[in-house]
PDB file of C-alpha atoms in Angstrom:
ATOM      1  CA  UNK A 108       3.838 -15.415   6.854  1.00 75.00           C
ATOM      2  CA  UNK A 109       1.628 -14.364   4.258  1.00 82.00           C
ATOM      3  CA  UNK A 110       2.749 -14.532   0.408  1.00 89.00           C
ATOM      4  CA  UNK A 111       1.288 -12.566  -2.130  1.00 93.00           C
ATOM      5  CA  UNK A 112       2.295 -12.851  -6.041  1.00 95.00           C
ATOM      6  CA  UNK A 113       0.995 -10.556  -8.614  1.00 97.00           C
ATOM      7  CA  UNK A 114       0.958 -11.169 -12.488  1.00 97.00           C
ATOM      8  CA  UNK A 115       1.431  -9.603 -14.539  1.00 97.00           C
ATOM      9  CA  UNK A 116       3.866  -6.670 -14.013  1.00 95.00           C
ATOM     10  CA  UNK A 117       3.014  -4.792 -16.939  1.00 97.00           C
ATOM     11  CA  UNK A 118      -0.618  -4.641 -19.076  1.00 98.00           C
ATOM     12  CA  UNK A 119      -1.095  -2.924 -21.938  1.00 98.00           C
ATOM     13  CA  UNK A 120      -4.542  -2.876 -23.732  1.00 98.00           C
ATOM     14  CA  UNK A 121      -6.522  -0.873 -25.970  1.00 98.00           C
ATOM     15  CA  UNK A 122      -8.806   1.658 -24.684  1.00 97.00           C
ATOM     16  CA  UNK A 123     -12.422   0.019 -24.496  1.00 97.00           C
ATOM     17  CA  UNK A 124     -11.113  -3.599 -23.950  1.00 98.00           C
ATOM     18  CA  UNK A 125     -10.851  -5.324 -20.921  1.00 98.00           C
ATOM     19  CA  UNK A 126      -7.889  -5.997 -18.127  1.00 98.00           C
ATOM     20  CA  UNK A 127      -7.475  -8.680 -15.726  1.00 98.00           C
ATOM     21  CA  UNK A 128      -4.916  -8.819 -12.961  1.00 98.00           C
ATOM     22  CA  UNK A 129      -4.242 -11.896 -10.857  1.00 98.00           C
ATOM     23  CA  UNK A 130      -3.280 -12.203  -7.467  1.00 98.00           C
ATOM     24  CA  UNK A 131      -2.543 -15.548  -5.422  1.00 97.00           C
ATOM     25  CA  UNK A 132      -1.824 -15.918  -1.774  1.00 95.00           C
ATOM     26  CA  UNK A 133      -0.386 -18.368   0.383  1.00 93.00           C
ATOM     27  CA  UNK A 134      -1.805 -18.290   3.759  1.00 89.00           C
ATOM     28  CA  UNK A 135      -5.625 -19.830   4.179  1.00 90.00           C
ATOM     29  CA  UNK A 136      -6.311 -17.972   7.103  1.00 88.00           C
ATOM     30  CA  UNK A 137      -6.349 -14.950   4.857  1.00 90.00           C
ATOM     31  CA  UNK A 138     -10.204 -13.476   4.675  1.00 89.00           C
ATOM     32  CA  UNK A 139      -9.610  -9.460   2.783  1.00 90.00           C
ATOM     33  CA  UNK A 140      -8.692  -8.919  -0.044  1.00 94.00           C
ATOM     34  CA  UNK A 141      -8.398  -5.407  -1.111  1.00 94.00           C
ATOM     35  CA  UNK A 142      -7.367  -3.488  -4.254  1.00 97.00           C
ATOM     36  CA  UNK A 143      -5.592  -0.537  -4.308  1.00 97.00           C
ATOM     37  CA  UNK A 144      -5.030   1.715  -7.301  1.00 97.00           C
ATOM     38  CA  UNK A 145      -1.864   4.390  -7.190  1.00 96.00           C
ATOM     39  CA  UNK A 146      -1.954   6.992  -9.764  1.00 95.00           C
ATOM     40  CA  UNK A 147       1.488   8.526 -10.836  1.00 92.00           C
ATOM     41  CA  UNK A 148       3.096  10.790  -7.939  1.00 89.00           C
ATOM     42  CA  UNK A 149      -0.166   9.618  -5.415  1.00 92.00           C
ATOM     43  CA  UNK A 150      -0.392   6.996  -2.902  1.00 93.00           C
ATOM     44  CA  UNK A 151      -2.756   4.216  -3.430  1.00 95.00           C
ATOM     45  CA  UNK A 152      -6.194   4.293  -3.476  1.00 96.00           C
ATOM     46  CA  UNK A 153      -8.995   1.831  -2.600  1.00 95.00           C
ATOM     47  CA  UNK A 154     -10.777   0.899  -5.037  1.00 97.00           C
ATOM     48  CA  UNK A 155     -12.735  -2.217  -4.429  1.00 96.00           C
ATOM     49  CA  UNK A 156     -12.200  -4.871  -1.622  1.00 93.00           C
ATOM     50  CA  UNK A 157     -13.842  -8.421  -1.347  1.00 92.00           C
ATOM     51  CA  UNK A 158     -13.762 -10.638   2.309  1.00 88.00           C
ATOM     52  CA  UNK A 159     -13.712 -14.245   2.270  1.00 82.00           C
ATOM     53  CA  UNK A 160     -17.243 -14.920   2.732  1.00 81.00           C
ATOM     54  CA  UNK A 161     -17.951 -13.393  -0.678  1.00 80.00           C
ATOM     55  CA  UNK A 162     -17.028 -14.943  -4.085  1.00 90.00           C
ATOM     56  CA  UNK A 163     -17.286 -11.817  -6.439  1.00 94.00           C
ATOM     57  CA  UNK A 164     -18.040  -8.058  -5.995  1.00 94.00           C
ATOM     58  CA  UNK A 165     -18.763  -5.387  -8.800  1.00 96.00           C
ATOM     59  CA  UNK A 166     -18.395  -1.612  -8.642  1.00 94.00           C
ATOM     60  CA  UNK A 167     -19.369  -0.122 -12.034  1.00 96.00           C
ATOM     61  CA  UNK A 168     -16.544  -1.184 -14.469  1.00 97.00           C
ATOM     62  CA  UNK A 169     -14.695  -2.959 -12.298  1.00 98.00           C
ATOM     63  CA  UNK A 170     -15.125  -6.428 -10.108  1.00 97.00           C
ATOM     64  CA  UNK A 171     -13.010  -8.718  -8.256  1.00 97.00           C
ATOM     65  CA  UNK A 172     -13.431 -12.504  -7.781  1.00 96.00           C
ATOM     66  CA  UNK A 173     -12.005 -14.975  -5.395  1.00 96.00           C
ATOM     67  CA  UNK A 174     -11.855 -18.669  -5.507  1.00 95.00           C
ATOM     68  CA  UNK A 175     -10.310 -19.460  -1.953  1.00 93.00           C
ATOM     69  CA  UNK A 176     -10.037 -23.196  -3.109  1.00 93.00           C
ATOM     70  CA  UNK A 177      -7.254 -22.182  -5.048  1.00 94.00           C
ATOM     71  CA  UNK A 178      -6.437 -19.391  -3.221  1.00 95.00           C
ATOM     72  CA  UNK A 179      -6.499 -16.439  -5.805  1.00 95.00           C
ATOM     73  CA  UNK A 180      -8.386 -13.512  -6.291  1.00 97.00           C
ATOM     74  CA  UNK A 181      -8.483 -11.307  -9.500  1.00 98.00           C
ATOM     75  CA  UNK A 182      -9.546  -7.594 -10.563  1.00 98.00           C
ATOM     76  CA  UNK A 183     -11.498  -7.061 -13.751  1.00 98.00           C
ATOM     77  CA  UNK A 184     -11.702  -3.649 -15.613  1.00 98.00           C
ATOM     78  CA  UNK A 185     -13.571  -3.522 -18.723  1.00 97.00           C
ATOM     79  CA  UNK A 186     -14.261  -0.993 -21.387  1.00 98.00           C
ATOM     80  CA  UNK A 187     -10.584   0.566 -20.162  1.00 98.00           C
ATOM     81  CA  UNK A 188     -10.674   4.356 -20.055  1.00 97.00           C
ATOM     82  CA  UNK A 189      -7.279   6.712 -20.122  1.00 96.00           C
ATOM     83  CA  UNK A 190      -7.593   7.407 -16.536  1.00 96.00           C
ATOM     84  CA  UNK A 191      -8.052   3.576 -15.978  1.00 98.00           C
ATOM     85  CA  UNK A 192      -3.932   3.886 -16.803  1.00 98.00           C
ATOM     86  CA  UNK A 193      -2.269   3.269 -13.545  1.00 97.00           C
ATOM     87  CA  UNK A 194      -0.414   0.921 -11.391  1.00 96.00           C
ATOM     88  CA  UNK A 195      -3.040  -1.416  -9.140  1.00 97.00           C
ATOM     89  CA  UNK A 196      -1.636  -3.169  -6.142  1.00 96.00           C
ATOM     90  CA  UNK A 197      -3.740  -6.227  -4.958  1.00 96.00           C
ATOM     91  CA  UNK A 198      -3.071  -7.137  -1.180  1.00 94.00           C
ATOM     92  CA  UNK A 199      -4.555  -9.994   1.321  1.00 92.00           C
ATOM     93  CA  UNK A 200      -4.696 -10.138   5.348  1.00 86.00           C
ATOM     94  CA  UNK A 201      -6.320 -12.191   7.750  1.00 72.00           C
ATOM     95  CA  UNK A 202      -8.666 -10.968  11.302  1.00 63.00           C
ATOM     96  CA  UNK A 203      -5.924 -12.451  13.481  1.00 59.00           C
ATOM     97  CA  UNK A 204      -2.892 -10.648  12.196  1.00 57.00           C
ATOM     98  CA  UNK A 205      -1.115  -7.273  13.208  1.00 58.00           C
ATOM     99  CA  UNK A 206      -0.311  -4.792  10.710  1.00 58.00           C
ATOM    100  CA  UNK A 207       1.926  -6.997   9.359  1.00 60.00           C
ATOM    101  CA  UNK A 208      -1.116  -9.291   8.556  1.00 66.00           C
ATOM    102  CA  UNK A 209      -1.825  -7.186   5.417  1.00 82.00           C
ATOM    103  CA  UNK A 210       0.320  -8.252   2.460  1.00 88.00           C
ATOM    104  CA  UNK A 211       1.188  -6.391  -1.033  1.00 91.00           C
ATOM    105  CA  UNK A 212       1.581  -7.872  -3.976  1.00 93.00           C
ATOM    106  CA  UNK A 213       4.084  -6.143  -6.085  1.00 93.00           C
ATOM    107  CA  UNK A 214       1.850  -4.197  -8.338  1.00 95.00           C
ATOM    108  CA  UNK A 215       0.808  -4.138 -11.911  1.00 96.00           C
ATOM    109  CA  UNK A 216       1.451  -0.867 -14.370  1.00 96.00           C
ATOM    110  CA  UNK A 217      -1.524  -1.346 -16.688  1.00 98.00           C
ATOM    111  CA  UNK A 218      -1.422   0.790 -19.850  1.00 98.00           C
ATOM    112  CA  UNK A 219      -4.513   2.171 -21.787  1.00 97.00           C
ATOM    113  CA  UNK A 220      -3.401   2.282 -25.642  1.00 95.00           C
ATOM    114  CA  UNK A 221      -5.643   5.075 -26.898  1.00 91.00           C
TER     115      UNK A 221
ATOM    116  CA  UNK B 197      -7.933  17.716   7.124  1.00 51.00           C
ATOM    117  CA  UNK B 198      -9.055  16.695   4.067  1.00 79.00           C
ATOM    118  CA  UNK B 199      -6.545  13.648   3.505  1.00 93.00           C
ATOM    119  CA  UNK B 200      -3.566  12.046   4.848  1.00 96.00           C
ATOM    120  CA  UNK B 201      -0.526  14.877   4.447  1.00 96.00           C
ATOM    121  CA  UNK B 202       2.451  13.969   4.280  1.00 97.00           C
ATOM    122  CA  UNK B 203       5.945  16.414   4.194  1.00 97.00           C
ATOM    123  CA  UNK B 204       8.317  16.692   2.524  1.00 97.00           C
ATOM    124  CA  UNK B 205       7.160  15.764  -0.920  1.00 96.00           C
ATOM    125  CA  UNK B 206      10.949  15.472  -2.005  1.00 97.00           C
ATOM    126  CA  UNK B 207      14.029  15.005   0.464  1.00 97.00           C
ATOM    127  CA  UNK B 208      17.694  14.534  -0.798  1.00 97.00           C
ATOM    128  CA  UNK B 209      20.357  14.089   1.484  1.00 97.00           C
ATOM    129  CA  UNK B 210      24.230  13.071   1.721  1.00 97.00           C
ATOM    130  CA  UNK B 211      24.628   8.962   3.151  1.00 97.00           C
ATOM    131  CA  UNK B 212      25.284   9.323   6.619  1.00 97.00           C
ATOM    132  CA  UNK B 213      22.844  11.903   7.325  1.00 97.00           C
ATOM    133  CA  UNK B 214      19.869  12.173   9.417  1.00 98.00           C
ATOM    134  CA  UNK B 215      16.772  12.309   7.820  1.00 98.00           C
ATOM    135  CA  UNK B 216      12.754  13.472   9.264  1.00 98.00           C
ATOM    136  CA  UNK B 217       9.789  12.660   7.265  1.00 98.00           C
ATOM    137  CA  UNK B 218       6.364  13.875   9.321  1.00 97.00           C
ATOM    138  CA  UNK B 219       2.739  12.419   8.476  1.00 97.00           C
ATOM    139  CA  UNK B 220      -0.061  14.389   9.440  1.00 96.00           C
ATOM    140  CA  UNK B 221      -3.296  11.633   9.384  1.00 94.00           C
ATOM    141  CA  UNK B 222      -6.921  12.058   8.489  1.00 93.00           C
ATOM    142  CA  UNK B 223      -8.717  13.691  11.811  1.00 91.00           C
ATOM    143  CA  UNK B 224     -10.305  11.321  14.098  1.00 88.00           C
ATOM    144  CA  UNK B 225      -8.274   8.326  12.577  1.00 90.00           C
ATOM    145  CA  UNK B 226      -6.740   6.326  15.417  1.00 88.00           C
ATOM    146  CA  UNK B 227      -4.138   4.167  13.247  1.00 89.00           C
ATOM    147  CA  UNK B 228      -1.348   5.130  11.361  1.00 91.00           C
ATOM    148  CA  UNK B 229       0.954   3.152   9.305  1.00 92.00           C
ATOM    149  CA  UNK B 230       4.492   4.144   7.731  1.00 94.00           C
ATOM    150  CA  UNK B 231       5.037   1.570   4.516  1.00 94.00           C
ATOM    151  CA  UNK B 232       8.196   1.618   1.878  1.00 95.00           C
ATOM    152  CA  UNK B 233       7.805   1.746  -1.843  1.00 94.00           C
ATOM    153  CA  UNK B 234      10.757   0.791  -3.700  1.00 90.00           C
ATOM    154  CA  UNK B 235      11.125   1.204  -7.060  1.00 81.00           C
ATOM    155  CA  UNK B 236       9.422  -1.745  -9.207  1.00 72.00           C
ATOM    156  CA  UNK B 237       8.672  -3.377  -5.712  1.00 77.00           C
ATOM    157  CA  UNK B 238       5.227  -3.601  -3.482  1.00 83.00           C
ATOM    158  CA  UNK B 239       4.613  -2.011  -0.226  1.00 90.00           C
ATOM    159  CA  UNK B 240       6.743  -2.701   2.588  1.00 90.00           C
ATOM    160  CA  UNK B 241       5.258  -2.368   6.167  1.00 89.00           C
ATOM    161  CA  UNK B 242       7.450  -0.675   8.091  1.00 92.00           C
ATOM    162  CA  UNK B 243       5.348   0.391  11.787  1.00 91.00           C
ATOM    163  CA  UNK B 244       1.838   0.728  13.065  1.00 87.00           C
ATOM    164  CA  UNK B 245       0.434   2.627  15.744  1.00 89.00           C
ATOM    165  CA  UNK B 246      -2.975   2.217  17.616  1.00 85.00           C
ATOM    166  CA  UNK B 247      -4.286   4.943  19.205  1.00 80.00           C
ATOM    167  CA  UNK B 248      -2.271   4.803  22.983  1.00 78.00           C
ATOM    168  CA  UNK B 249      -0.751   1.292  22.183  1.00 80.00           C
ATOM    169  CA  UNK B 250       2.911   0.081  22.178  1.00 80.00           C
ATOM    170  CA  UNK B 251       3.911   0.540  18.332  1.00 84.00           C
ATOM    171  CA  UNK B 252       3.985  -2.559  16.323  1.00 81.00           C
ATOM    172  CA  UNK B 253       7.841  -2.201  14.975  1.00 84.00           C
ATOM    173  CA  UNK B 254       8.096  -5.258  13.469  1.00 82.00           C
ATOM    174  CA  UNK B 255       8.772  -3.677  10.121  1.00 86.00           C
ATOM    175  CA  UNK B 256      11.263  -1.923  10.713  1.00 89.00           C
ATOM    176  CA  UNK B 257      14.348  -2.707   8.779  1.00 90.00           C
ATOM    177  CA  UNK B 258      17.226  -1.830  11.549  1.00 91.00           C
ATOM    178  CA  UNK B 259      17.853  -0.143  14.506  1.00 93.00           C
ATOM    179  CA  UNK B 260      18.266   2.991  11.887  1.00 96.00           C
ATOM    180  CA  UNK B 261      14.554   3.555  11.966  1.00 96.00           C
ATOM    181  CA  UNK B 262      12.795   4.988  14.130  1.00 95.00           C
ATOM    182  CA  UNK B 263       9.136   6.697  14.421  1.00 94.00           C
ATOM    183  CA  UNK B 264       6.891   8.159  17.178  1.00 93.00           C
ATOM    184  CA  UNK B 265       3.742   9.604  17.183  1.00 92.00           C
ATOM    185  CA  UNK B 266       2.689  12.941  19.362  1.00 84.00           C
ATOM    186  CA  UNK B 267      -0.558  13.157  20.994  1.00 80.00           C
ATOM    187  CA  UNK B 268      -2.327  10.433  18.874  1.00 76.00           C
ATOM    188  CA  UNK B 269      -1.813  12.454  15.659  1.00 89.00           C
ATOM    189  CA  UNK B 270       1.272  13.510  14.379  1.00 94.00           C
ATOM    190  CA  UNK B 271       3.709  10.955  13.096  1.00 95.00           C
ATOM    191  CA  UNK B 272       7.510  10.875  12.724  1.00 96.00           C
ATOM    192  CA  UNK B 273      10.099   8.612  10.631  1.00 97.00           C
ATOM    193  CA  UNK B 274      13.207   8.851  11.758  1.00 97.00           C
ATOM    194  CA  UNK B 275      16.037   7.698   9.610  1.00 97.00           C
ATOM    195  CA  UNK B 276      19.864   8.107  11.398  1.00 97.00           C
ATOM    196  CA  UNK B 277      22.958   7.685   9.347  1.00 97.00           C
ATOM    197  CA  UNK B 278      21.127   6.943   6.189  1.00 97.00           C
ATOM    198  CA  UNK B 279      22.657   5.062   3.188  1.00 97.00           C
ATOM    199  CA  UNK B 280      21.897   4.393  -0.262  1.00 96.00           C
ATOM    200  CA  UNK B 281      19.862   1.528   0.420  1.00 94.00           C
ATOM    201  CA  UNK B 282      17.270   3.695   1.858  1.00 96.00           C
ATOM    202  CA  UNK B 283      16.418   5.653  -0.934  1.00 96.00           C
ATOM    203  CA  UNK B 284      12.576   4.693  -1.414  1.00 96.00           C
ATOM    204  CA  UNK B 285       9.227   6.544  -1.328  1.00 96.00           C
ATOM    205  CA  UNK B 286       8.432   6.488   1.916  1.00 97.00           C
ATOM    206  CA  UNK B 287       3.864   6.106   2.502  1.00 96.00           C
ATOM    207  CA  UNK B 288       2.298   7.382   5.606  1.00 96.00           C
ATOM    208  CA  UNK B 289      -1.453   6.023   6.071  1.00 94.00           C
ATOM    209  CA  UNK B 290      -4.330   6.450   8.111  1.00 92.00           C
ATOM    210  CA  UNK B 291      -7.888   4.277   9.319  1.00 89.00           C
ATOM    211  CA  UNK B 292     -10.530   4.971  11.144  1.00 87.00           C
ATOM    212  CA  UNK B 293     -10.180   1.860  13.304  1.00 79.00           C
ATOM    213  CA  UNK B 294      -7.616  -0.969  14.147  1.00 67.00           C
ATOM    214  CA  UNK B 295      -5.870  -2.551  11.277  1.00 61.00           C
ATOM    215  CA  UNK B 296      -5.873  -5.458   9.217  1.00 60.00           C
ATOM    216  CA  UNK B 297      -9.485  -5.333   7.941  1.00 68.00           C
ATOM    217  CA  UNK B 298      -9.652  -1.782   7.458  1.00 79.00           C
ATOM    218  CA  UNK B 299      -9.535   0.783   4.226  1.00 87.00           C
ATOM    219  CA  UNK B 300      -6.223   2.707   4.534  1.00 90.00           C
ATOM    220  CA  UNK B 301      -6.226   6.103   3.315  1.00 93.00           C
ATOM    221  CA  UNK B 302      -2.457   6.697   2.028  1.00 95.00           C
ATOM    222  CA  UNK B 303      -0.801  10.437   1.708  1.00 96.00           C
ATOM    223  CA  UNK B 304       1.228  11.141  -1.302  1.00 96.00           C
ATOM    224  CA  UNK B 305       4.514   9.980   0.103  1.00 96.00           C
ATOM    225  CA  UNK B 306       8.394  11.452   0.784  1.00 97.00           C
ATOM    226  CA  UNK B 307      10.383  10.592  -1.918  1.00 96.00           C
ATOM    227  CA  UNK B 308      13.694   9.942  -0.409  1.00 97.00           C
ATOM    228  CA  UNK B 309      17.045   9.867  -2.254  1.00 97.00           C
ATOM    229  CA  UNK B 310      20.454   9.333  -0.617  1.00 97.00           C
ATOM    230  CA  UNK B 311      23.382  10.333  -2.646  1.00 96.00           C
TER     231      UNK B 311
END
């Protein structure tokens, strides 16, 4: 099945600077690759998403690229706000797969120094 | 409603005890998913329904766990005889359509704690 590592488990930055989080994934067949952001005492959020036939995707401050030749996929935040402060769980799945198909990484707690 | 709801927010219980955690999806959404959040850990898929389908229980972690779902809406996690182990925040979710390829919309979770 479908691997997903996350790095790194903890980010702490200053507020205005930016954060990257990177994801890799094992499986090849693998084609989504959403990002979900969980907010203390919430459940997760969507927040961005990027499919295979894409290589990046921007939203306002944020972005995510993915280079399926290496098989890894990263969010980008820049000029970090306080609310940015949170913990962001990237996950991948493939077309073919069940429910099972979609795999979490185990999340990142990113900080925003004020 | 206006979002996944999920009840209750907080549940402690005794090991060995029964537990009943409901999710109440988004309106018209025809999947539902139940996933486990340990502490420090990712989300763990525990079930999926599809609208009339067979449930996809291949999450499940034993024989323990149950869930059903009423009249395409309403969900239900069962826990029976429940140990420490099982003390996790427990995620109910909702999509419009079938999974994998599709934006979940999560509740707020059960908080579970067996003492």
């Amino acid at each position: 099945g479908e691997n997903v590592e996350q790095h790194p488990s903890t980010l702490s930055v200053q507020e205005g600077d930016s954060a990257v989080i990177k994801c890799t994934y094992s499986d090849s067949a693998s084609n989504y690759f959403p990002w979900y952001k969980q907010e203390l005492g919430k459940g997760p959020q969507l927040i961005i998403d990027i499919r295979s036939n894409v290589g990046e995707k921007k939203d306002q401050r944020i972005a995510v690229t993915l280079n399926k030749t290496a098989k890894h996929f990263s969010l980008h935040i820049t000029e970090t706000q306080p609310e940015d402060s949170a913990v962001y769980f990237c996950a991948a799945s493939y077309s073919g797969g069940g429910a099972d198909g979609l795999t979490f990484g185990k999340g990142t707690h990113l900080i925003i120094q004020p | 409603g206006a979002g996944v709801s999920q009840s209750p927010s907080n549940k402690v219980t005794e090991k060995g005890k029964d537990v009943e955690l409901r999710c109440d999806p988004i309106s018209g959404h025809t999947a539902l998913y139940w996933y486990r959040q340990s502490l420090g850990q990712g989300l763990e898929f525990l079930i999926y329904f599809q609208g009339n389908s067979a449930p996809d229980k291949s999450g499940l972690p034993s024989d323990r766990f149950s869930a059903e779902r009423t009249g395409g809406s309403v969900s239900t996690l069962t826990i029976q005889r429940t140990q420490q182990e099982d003390s996790a925040v427990y995620l109910c979710a909702s999509s419009v359509t079938a999974f994998p390829n599709e934006k979940l919309f999560f509740g707020s979770g059960t908080q579970l704690s067996v003492l």
